[in-house]
Coordinates of C-alpha atoms in Angstrom, one line a residue:
X1 CA -13.6 35.8 -20.3
X2 CA -10.1 37.1 -20.4
X3 CA -7.1 34.9 -19.7
X4 CA -6.3 34.7 -16.0
X5 CA -3.1 36.2 -14.7
X6 CA -0.6 34.6 -12.4
X7 CA -0.7 33.1 -9.9
X8 CA -4.2 31.7 -10.3
X9 CA -3.9 30.6 -13.9
X10 CA -0.4 29.3 -13.7
X11 CA -1.2 27.4 -10.6
X12 CA -4.2 25.9 -12.2
X13 CA -2.1 24.8 -15.2
X14 CA 0.6 23.2 -12.9
X15 CA -2.1 21.5 -10.8
X16 CA -3.6 20.0 -13.9
X17 CA -0.2 18.7 -15.0
X18 CA 0.4 17.2 -11.6
X19 CA -2.9 15.4 -11.6
X20 CA -2.3 14.3 -15.2
X21 CA 1.0 12.8 -14.2
X22 CA -0.5 10.9 -11.3
X23 CA -3.2 9.5 -13.5
X24 CA -1.2 8.8 -16.6
X25 CA 2.4 8.2 -15.3
X26 CA 2.0 4.5 -14.7
X27 CA 0.5 4.0 -18.2
X28 CA 3.3 6.0 -19.8
X29 CA 6.1 4.0 -18.1
X30 CA 4.5 0.6 -18.7
X31 CA 3.8 1.2 -22.4
X32 CA 7.2 2.9 -23.1
X33 CA 8.8 -0.4 -24.1
X34 CA 6.1 -1.4 -26.6
X35 CA 4.4 1.9 -27.7
X36 CA 6.3 3.6 -30.5
X37 CA 7.6 7.0 -29.4
X38 CA 7.3 6.5 -25.6
X39 CA 9.9 8.1 -23.4
X40 CA 10.8 7.1 -19.9
X41 CA 10.2 9.7 -17.3
X42 CA 13.5 11.1 -15.8
X43 CA 12.1 12.9 -12.7
X44 CA 9.1 13.7 -10.7
X45 CA 6.5 16.5 -11.1
X46 CA 4.7 18.1 -14.1
X47 CA 7.8 18.2 -16.2
X48 CA 7.4 14.4 -16.7
X49 CA 5.0 15.1 -19.5
X50 CA 7.6 17.1 -21.5
X51 CA 10.7 15.5 -23.0
X52 CA 13.8 16.9 -24.7
X53 CA 13.5 15.4 -28.2
X54 CA 17.3 15.2 -28.5
X55 CA 17.3 12.7 -25.6
X56 CA 15.0 10.3 -27.4
X57 CA 16.4 7.7 -29.7
X58 CA 14.8 7.2 -33.2
X59 CA 11.9 4.8 -32.9
X60 CA 9.9 5.1 -36.2
X61 CA 10.0 2.0 -38.2
X62 CA 8.6 1.9 -41.7
X63 CA 7.6 -1.4 -43.4
X64 CA 10.2 -2.3 -46.1
X65 CA 7.6 -2.5 -48.8
X66 CA 7.0 -5.2 -51.4
X67 CA 7.8 -5.0 -55.1
X68 CA 4.3 -3.7 -56.0
X69 CA 4.2 -1.2 -53.1
X70 CA 2.4 2.0 -54.0
X71 CA 4.5 5.1 -53.2
X72 CA 2.5 7.9 -54.7
X73 CA 1.0 10.7 -52.6
X74 CA -1.9 13.1 -53.0
X75 CA -1.8 16.3 -51.0
X76 CA -4.9 18.5 -50.5
X77 CA -4.5 22.2 -49.8
X78 CA -7.3 23.1 -47.3
X79 CA -5.6 26.1 -45.6
X80 CA -4.9 26.5 -41.8
X81 CA -8.4 27.4 -40.5
X82 CA -7.9 31.1 -41.4
X83 CA -11.7 31.5 -41.1
X84 CA -11.7 30.6 -37.4
X85 CA -13.9 27.5 -37.5
X86 CA -13.8 26.2 -34.0
X87 CA -16.3 24.3 -31.9
X88 CA -16.3 21.6 -29.1
X89 CA -18.5 19.2 -31.1
X90 CA -17.9 15.8 -32.6
X91 CA -20.6 14.6 -35.0
X92 CA -18.9 11.3 -35.5
X93 CA -18.5 10.2 -31.9
X94 CA -21.4 12.2 -30.4
X95 CA -23.8 13.2 -33.1
X96 CA -26.3 15.9 -32.1
X97 CA -24.6 16.7 -28.8
X98 CA -23.4 20.3 -28.5
X99 CA -20.1 20.6 -26.6
X100 CA -20.0 16.8 -26.7
X101 CA -16.2 16.9 -26.9
X102 CA -15.8 19.4 -24.0
X103 CA -12.6 20.6 -25.7
X104 CA -12.1 22.8 -28.8
X105 CA -11.6 21.4 -32.3
X106 CA -9.7 23.1 -35.1
X107 CA -11.3 22.5 -38.5
X108 CA -10.2 22.7 -42.2
X109 CA -12.2 21.5 -45.2
X110 CA -16.0 21.4 -44.8
X111 CA -17.3 24.8 -43.6
X112 CA -20.5 23.4 -42.0
X113 CA -19.1 20.8 -39.5
X114 CA -20.8 20.8 -36.1
X115 CA -22.7 18.5 -33.8
X116 CA -25.7 18.4 -36.1
X117 CA -23.8 17.5 -39.3
X118 CA -25.2 14.8 -41.5
X119 CA -24.1 13.4 -44.9
X120 CA -26.5 15.7 -46.7
X121 CA -25.5 18.8 -44.8
X122 CA -21.8 18.1 -45.4
X123 CA -22.5 17.5 -49.1
X124 CA -24.3 20.8 -49.5
X125 CA -21.8 22.9 -47.7
X126 CA -18.8 24.9 -48.9
X127 CA -15.1 24.1 -48.2
X128 CA -11.7 25.6 -47.6
X129 CA -10.0 23.1 -49.8
X130 CA -8.7 24.5 -53.1
X131 CA -9.8 21.5 -55.2
X132 CA -13.4 21.4 -53.9
X133 CA -12.9 18.5 -51.5
X134 CA -15.7 18.8 -49.0
X135 CA -14.2 16.4 -46.5
X136 CA -14.0 17.5 -42.9
X137 CA -10.7 17.3 -41.0
X138 CA -10.6 18.2 -37.3
X139 CA -8.3 17.9 -34.3
X140 CA -8.1 19.4 -30.8
X141 CA -6.4 22.8 -30.6
X142 CA -3.0 23.5 -29.0
X143 CA -2.8 26.4 -26.5
X144 CA -0.1 28.2 -24.7
X145 CA -0.2 30.0 -21.4
X146 CA 1.3 33.5 -21.8
X147 CA 0.1 34.8 -18.4
X148 CA -1.4 37.9 -20.0
X149 CA -4.7 39.1 -21.5
X150 CA -4.0 38.0 -25.0
X151 CA -7.3 37.3 -26.7
X152 CA -8.2 34.4 -29.0
X153 CA -10.1 35.0 -32.2
X154 CA -13.7 34.4 -31.7
X155 CA -14.6 31.0 -33.2
X156 CA -17.5 29.9 -35.4
X157 CA -19.5 26.9 -34.6
X158 CA -19.4 26.0 -38.2
X159 CA -22.2 26.1 -40.8
X160 CA -25.1 28.6 -40.8
X161 CA -28.0 29.0 -38.5
X162 CA -30.0 25.8 -39.0
X163 CA -32.8 23.6 -37.8
X164 CA -33.0 19.9 -37.9
X165 CA -35.7 18.1 -40.0
X166 CA -36.2 14.5 -41.0
X167 CA -35.5 14.2 -44.7
X168 CA -35.8 11.3 -47.2
X169 CA -32.7 11.2 -49.4
X170 CA -31.6 9.1 -52.4
X171 CA -28.6 7.0 -51.7
X172 CA -26.6 5.0 -54.3
X173 CA -23.8 2.5 -54.4
X174 CA -20.3 4.0 -54.7
X175 CA -18.7 3.5 -58.1
X176 CA -15.3 5.1 -57.5
X177 CA -14.4 2.5 -54.9
X178 CA -14.6 -0.2 -57.5
X179 CA -12.0 1.5 -59.8
X180 CA -8.4 0.8 -58.7
X181 CA -6.3 1.8 -61.7
X182 CA -7.6 4.0 -64.5
X183 CA -5.1 4.7 -67.3
X184 CA -4.0 8.3 -67.7
X185 CA -5.6 8.5 -71.2
X186 CA -8.9 7.4 -69.7
X187 CA -8.9 9.5 -66.6
X188 CA -10.7 12.6 -68.0
X189 CA -13.5 10.5 -69.5
X190 CA -13.9 8.5 -66.3
X191 CA -13.9 11.6 -64.1
X192 CA -16.6 13.1 -66.3
X193 CA -18.8 10.0 -65.9
X194 CA -18.2 10.0 -62.1
X195 CA -19.3 13.6 -61.9
X196 CA -22.4 12.7 -63.9
X197 CA -23.2 10.1 -61.4
X198 CA -23.0 12.5 -58.5
X199 CA -25.0 15.1 -60.4
X200 CA -27.7 12.5 -61.2
X201 CA -28.2 11.8 -57.5
X202 CA -28.5 15.5 -56.8
X203 CA -31.2 15.8 -59.4
X204 CA -33.0 12.8 -58.1
X205 CA -33.1 14.3 -54.6
X206 CA -34.7 17.5 -56.1
X207 CA -37.4 15.3 -57.7
X208 CA -37.9 13.5 -54.4
X209 CA -38.8 16.7 -52.7
X210 CA -41.6 17.2 -55.2
X211 CA -43.3 13.8 -54.7
X212 CA -45.1 12.1 -51.9
X213 CA -42.3 10.1 -50.2
X214 CA -44.8 7.8 -48.6
X215 CA -46.1 6.7 -52.0
X216 CA -43.6 4.1 -52.9
X217 CA -44.9 3.5 -56.4
X218 CA -44.6 7.2 -57.2
X219 CA -41.1 7.4 -55.8
X220 CA -40.1 4.3 -57.7
X221 CA -41.6 5.4 -61.0
X222 CA -40.7 9.1 -60.9
X223 CA -37.4 9.1 -59.1
X224 CA -35.6 5.7 -58.7
X225 CA -36.4 4.2 -62.1
X226 CA -35.3 7.2 -64.2
X227 CA -32.2 7.5 -62.0
X228 CA -31.3 3.8 -62.5
X229 CA -31.5 4.3 -66.3
X230 CA -29.2 7.4 -66.2
X231 CA -26.7 5.6 -64.0
X232 CA -26.7 2.6 -66.3
X233 CA -25.6 4.8 -69.2
X234 CA -22.8 6.5 -67.1
X235 CA -21.6 3.2 -65.7
X236 CA -21.6 1.6 -69.2
X237 CA -19.5 4.5 -70.3
X238 CA -16.9 3.7 -67.6
X239 CA -17.0 0.0 -68.6
X240 CA -16.3 0.9 -72.2
X241 CA -13.5 3.2 -71.3
X242 CA -12.0 0.4 -69.1
X243 CA -12.4 -2.2 -71.9
X244 CA -10.3 0.0 -74.3
X245 CA -7.4 -0.6 -71.9
X246 CA -8.0 -4.3 -71.3
X247 CA -9.8 -3.9 -67.9
X248 CA -13.0 -5.3 -66.6
X249 CA -14.0 -3.6 -63.3
X250 CA -16.8 -5.2 -61.3
X251 CA -19.5 -2.6 -61.8
X252 CA -22.6 -4.7 -62.1
X253 CA -25.6 -3.9 -59.8
X254 CA -24.4 -0.4 -59.0
X255 CA -27.2 1.4 -60.9
X256 CA -30.0 0.7 -58.5
X257 CA -30.5 3.2 -55.7
X258 CA -32.8 3.5 -52.7
X259 CA -34.4 6.1 -50.5
X260 CA -33.4 6.4 -46.9
X261 CA -34.2 8.8 -44.1
X262 CA -31.5 11.3 -43.0
X263 CA -31.4 14.0 -40.3
X264 CA -30.9 17.0 -42.6
X265 CA -30.0 20.6 -41.7
X266 CA -32.2 23.3 -43.3
X267 CA -30.1 26.4 -43.6
X268 CA -31.7 29.7 -42.5
X269 CA -29.0 32.3 -42.7
X270 CA -25.7 32.7 -44.6
X271 CA -23.9 33.8 -41.5
X272 CA -22.0 31.5 -39.2
X273 CA -23.1 31.4 -35.6
X274 CA -20.4 32.2 -33.0
X275 CA -19.2 29.5 -30.7
X276 CA -21.1 29.5 -27.5
X277 CA -18.1 29.1 -25.2
X278 CA -16.7 32.3 -23.7
X279 CA -15.6 35.1 -25.9
X280 CA -12.0 33.8 -25.7
X281 CA -12.9 30.3 -27.0
X282 CA -12.0 28.9 -23.6
X283 CA -13.8 26.0 -22.0
X284 CA -13.7 24.6 -18.5
X285 CA -10.3 23.0 -18.0
X286 CA -9.1 24.3 -21.5
X287 CA -7.8 27.8 -21.4
X288 CA -5.0 29.7 -23.0
X289 CA -4.1 31.3 -26.4
X290 CA -5.0 29.1 -29.3
X291 CA -2.1 28.3 -31.6
X292 CA -3.1 28.0 -35.2
X293 CA -0.8 25.5 -37.0
X294 CA 1.9 27.2 -39.1
X295 CA 1.6 24.3 -41.6
X296 CA -1.3 22.0 -42.1
X297 CA -0.3 19.1 -44.4
X298 CA -3.1 16.7 -45.5
X299 CA -1.5 13.9 -47.6
X300 CA -3.0 10.6 -48.7
X301 CA -0.4 7.8 -49.1
X302 CA -0.2 4.3 -50.6
X303 CA 0.3 0.8 -49.2
X304 CA 3.6 -1.1 -48.8
X305 CA 1.9 -4.2 -50.1
X306 CA 0.1 -3.1 -53.3
X307 CA -2.5 -0.9 -54.8
X308 CA -5.1 1.0 -52.9
X309 CA -8.9 1.2 -53.5
X310 CA -11.0 4.3 -53.3
X311 CA -12.6 5.2 -50.0
X312 CA -16.4 5.3 -50.2
X313 CA -18.1 8.7 -49.7
X314 CA -18.9 9.6 -46.1
X315 CA -16.4 7.1 -44.7
X316 CA -15.6 8.1 -41.1
X317 CA -12.2 7.4 -39.6
X318 CA -10.8 8.2 -36.1
X319 CA -7.1 8.5 -35.1
X320 CA -6.0 8.1 -31.5
X321 CA -8.1 8.0 -28.4
X322 CA -9.5 11.1 -26.7
X323 CA -10.1 9.2 -23.4
X324 CA -6.9 7.2 -23.0
X325 CA -7.0 7.4 -19.2
X326 CA -10.5 5.7 -19.2
X327 CA -10.2 3.4 -22.2
X328 CA -6.5 2.4 -21.9
X329 CA -3.8 2.7 -24.5
X330 CA -5.0 0.2 -27.1
X331 CA -6.1 2.9 -29.5
X332 CA -3.8 5.7 -28.4
X333 CA -1.0 6.8 -30.7
X334 CA 2.3 8.5 -30.2
X335 CA 1.9 11.7 -32.2
X336 CA 4.4 14.3 -31.0
X337 CA 7.7 15.2 -32.5
X338 CA 9.8 18.2 -33.8
X339 CA 10.7 19.2 -37.3
X340 CA 13.9 17.5 -38.3
X341 CA 13.3 14.7 -35.8
X342 CA 10.4 12.9 -37.5
X343 CA 12.2 9.6 -37.0
X344 CA 11.0 9.7 -33.4
X345 CA 7.4 10.0 -32.1
X346 CA 6.5 10.6 -28.5
X347 CA 3.4 10.1 -26.3
X348 CA 4.7 13.2 -24.4
X349 CA 5.2 16.8 -25.3
X350 CA 8.5 17.4 -27.1
X351 CA 10.9 20.3 -26.3
X352 CA 12.6 21.1 -29.6
X353 CA 16.1 22.6 -30.1
X354 CA 16.7 26.0 -31.6
X355 CA 15.5 26.1 -35.2
X356 CA 13.1 23.2 -34.8
X357 CA 9.3 23.4 -34.4
X358 CA 6.6 21.4 -32.5
X359 CA 4.9 18.9 -34.8
X360 CA 2.0 16.5 -34.6
X361 CA 1.9 13.5 -37.0
X362 CA -1.4 11.6 -37.3
X363 CA -1.4 8.5 -39.5
X364 CA -4.9 7.2 -39.8
X365 CA -5.9 3.5 -40.2
X366 CA -6.3 2.5 -43.8
X367 CA -7.6 -1.1 -44.0
X368 CA -11.3 -0.9 -44.8
X369 CA -13.8 -3.7 -44.5
X370 CA -15.2 -3.0 -48.0
X371 CA -18.8 -2.5 -46.8
X372 CA -19.4 0.0 -43.9
X373 CA -18.7 3.7 -43.7
X374 CA -18.9 3.6 -39.9
X375 CA -19.3 1.1 -37.0
X376 CA -20.7 1.2 -33.5
X377 CA -17.3 2.0 -31.9
X378 CA -16.2 3.9 -35.1
X379 CA -13.2 1.6 -35.4
X380 CA -14.3 -1.9 -36.5
X381 CA -15.0 -0.9 -40.1
X382 CA -11.4 0.3 -40.7
X383 CA -8.2 -1.0 -39.1
X384 CA -4.5 -0.3 -39.0
X385 CA -2.2 -2.3 -41.2
X386 CA 0.3 -4.6 -39.4
X387 CA 3.1 -2.4 -38.1
X388 CA 5.8 -4.7 -39.3
X389 CA 4.7 -5.9 -42.7
X390 CA 2.2 -3.2 -43.7
X391 CA -0.3 -5.9 -44.6
X392 CA -4.0 -5.3 -44.0
X393 CA -5.9 -7.8 -41.8
X394 CA -7.9 -10.5 -43.5
X395 CA -11.2 -9.3 -44.8
X396 CA -10.1 -5.8 -45.4
X397 CA -8.6 -3.8 -48.3
X398 CA -6.1 -1.0 -48.4
X399 CA -7.5 2.5 -49.1
X400 CA -5.4 5.7 -49.2
X401 CA -3.9 6.3 -45.8
X402 CA -4.4 9.9 -44.6
X403 CA -1.5 11.5 -42.8
X404 CA -2.3 14.9 -41.1
X405 CA 0.9 16.7 -40.1
X406 CA 0.5 19.9 -38.0
X407 CA 3.5 22.2 -37.4
X408 CA 3.5 24.9 -34.7
X409 CA 5.7 27.9 -34.2
X410 CA 5.7 27.8 -30.4
X411 CA 8.4 30.0 -28.8
X412 CA 11.3 28.0 -27.3
X413 CA 11.0 29.7 -23.9
X414 CA 7.3 28.6 -23.8
X415 CA 8.4 25.0 -24.6
X416 CA 11.2 25.0 -21.9
X417 CA 8.7 26.4 -19.3
X418 CA 6.2 23.6 -20.1
X419 CA 3.5 26.2 -21.0
X420 CA 1.8 24.6 -24.0
X421 CA -0.7 21.7 -24.1
X422 CA -3.4 20.2 -26.2
X423 CA -7.1 20.6 -25.4
X424 CA -8.7 17.5 -23.9
X425 CA -11.6 16.1 -22.0
X426 CA -11.4 17.5 -18.4
X427 CA -10.5 14.1 -16.9
X428 CA -7.5 13.8 -19.3
X429 CA -5.8 16.9 -17.8
X430 CA -4.2 17.7 -21.2
X431 CA -2.6 14.3 -21.4
X432 CA -0.4 14.4 -24.6
X433 CA -1.2 10.7 -25.2
X434 CA -4.9 11.6 -25.6
X435 CA -4.1 13.5 -28.9
X436 CA -6.5 12.5 -31.6
X437 CA -7.9 13.4 -35.0
X438 CA -11.1 12.9 -37.0
X439 CA -11.9 12.6 -40.7
X440 CA -15.0 12.1 -42.8
X441 CA -14.6 11.7 -46.5
X442 CA -16.9 14.0 -48.5
X443 CA -14.9 14.0 -51.7
X444 CA -16.7 13.7 -55.0
X445 CA -16.1 10.4 -56.7
X446 CA -14.0 12.1 -59.4
X447 CA -11.7 13.6 -56.8
X448 CA -11.3 10.3 -55.0
X449 CA -10.6 8.6 -58.3
X450 CA -7.7 11.1 -58.9
X451 CA -6.4 10.3 -55.4
X452 CA -6.3 6.6 -56.1
X453 CA -4.8 6.9 -59.5
X454 CA -2.1 9.3 -58.4
X455 CA -1.1 6.9 -55.5
X456 CA -1.3 3.7 -57.6
X457 CA 0.9 5.2 -60.3
X458 CA 3.5 6.4 -57.8
X459 CA 3.1 10.1 -58.6
X460 CA 3.3 13.1 -56.3
X461 CA 0.2 15.2 -56.7
X462 CA -0.9 18.4 -55.1
X463 CA -4.3 20.1 -55.4

C-alpha cells in the first residue's frame, strides 16, 4: 500500500492528533507540575502535542551521588537496524501473539526476535552486536508524513521460518550475577570459566535430546550429574581466582541444574520471513515513512549509591507505558528532547532549533529483586531507583542501568509542520507520552561480567 496523498492522509493525521489531544490533554496538564519534562500547553488544537524545546526550562535532575558511586559506562555497538528487522510483536508483554503490539517495532541486537521468541530461540540466534551480545533491544518506530509516495523498506519479522514445539531444556543458576568486582588481573581467567559454564549447558542440552526426557533417572545420571561435576570444577576455579585477591564470593549451591519445559522454535529456513503488514510496513493507524535513527546508543551505567551486580541472563525489562491513556501515567516516562538540550525531557514532541536533532532518551529501571527474570506485570521484579537519592527500594539490588538514546535527523520543516510521530496502539493516537522501550538480556555470562567490572571500576568501555 502506497502512502496516501493529501488531503486524505494529511486530514487523517490531523484528526488523529486532535483526538489524541482530547484524550490526553487533561493528563498532560495535570501531570506537568510533577512529571519530569512536562510542558504546559500554550494553545488549542493538534499543535498542543508539539513544543518548542527552547521554551522549556531545564528539568532533568541527577542524584548527587555518594562517595562510592559507580560512574563507569559500558556501550554496546549493535548498529541502527541496517538489516530492516521490523515487526508489530512483543514477546515480553504478549508472547505468541502476532501483531500483538499493533504498531511497528525497530530492533537491534538479536536477529530472531518476534512474537514466538523464547529463551532458547534467542540464545541460538545471531546478533547485530559487534561483541556478540545476543540481547534484544526494541522500540516503536518514528514516522514522518511527506505527503508523497515514498516507500519504506520492507521489514523482516525477525528470525527464520519456524514452527513451535514443546522442548525440555537444562537450566542452571546464574553465576555472573554473584560476582560484583573481579580484579583486572583475574578477569581473563574468570571470563574463561564463565564461558565454560555456558558451553557446558549447551552440551548438556545436546545430551538431553538423545535421552528419554520422561525417564528421570536417565536424565539425572546421563545429563544432570555429569553437568554438576563439570560446573563444580569451573566454579571452584572462579573461587580460587577470587581467593588470590582476598575475595570470597557466595557461589555455593550453583552447580546443580534442572530440566524445565520451554516453547522452542525449530528453524526450518535460513531466510527471514517478510513482515505481514502491507508492503510499506504500515499498519492501521500507523502510516508514514519510517525514520531509522541516525544514532543508536546503548549504554549501561552505574549507581549513584555504590557498586552494581550482574543482571541474570534472560532478565526482561520494560521502559515507559504503551497504553498510557488506559493505564494512567504511573509508568509513563518523559522521553523526548533535542541534541544539545538533554537537560530537559518532554512528554510531548520537541521542535528543535537549527543544528539540533530530535532525540529520545530511555532510562530503564535498574533495581532488581535478586530472584526473578520477569513478573506478571513485567515490572514488579525490577524497579526504578528513588529519583532524588538514587537509592534502590528495600529488597532490591542495583544492576547496570540501560540507557537507550535514539537520535533522528528529521528535517526542520517537518518538525515545524508537526508531521512526525511515534507508532502507537490505535487508541493512543500517537500520544508522545506513550513512548516505550523493551529489553531482554541475552548476554553471555562473560560479557555481563565485563559490563559489571567496567562500571564498578569507573571505566568507559565500548564494544
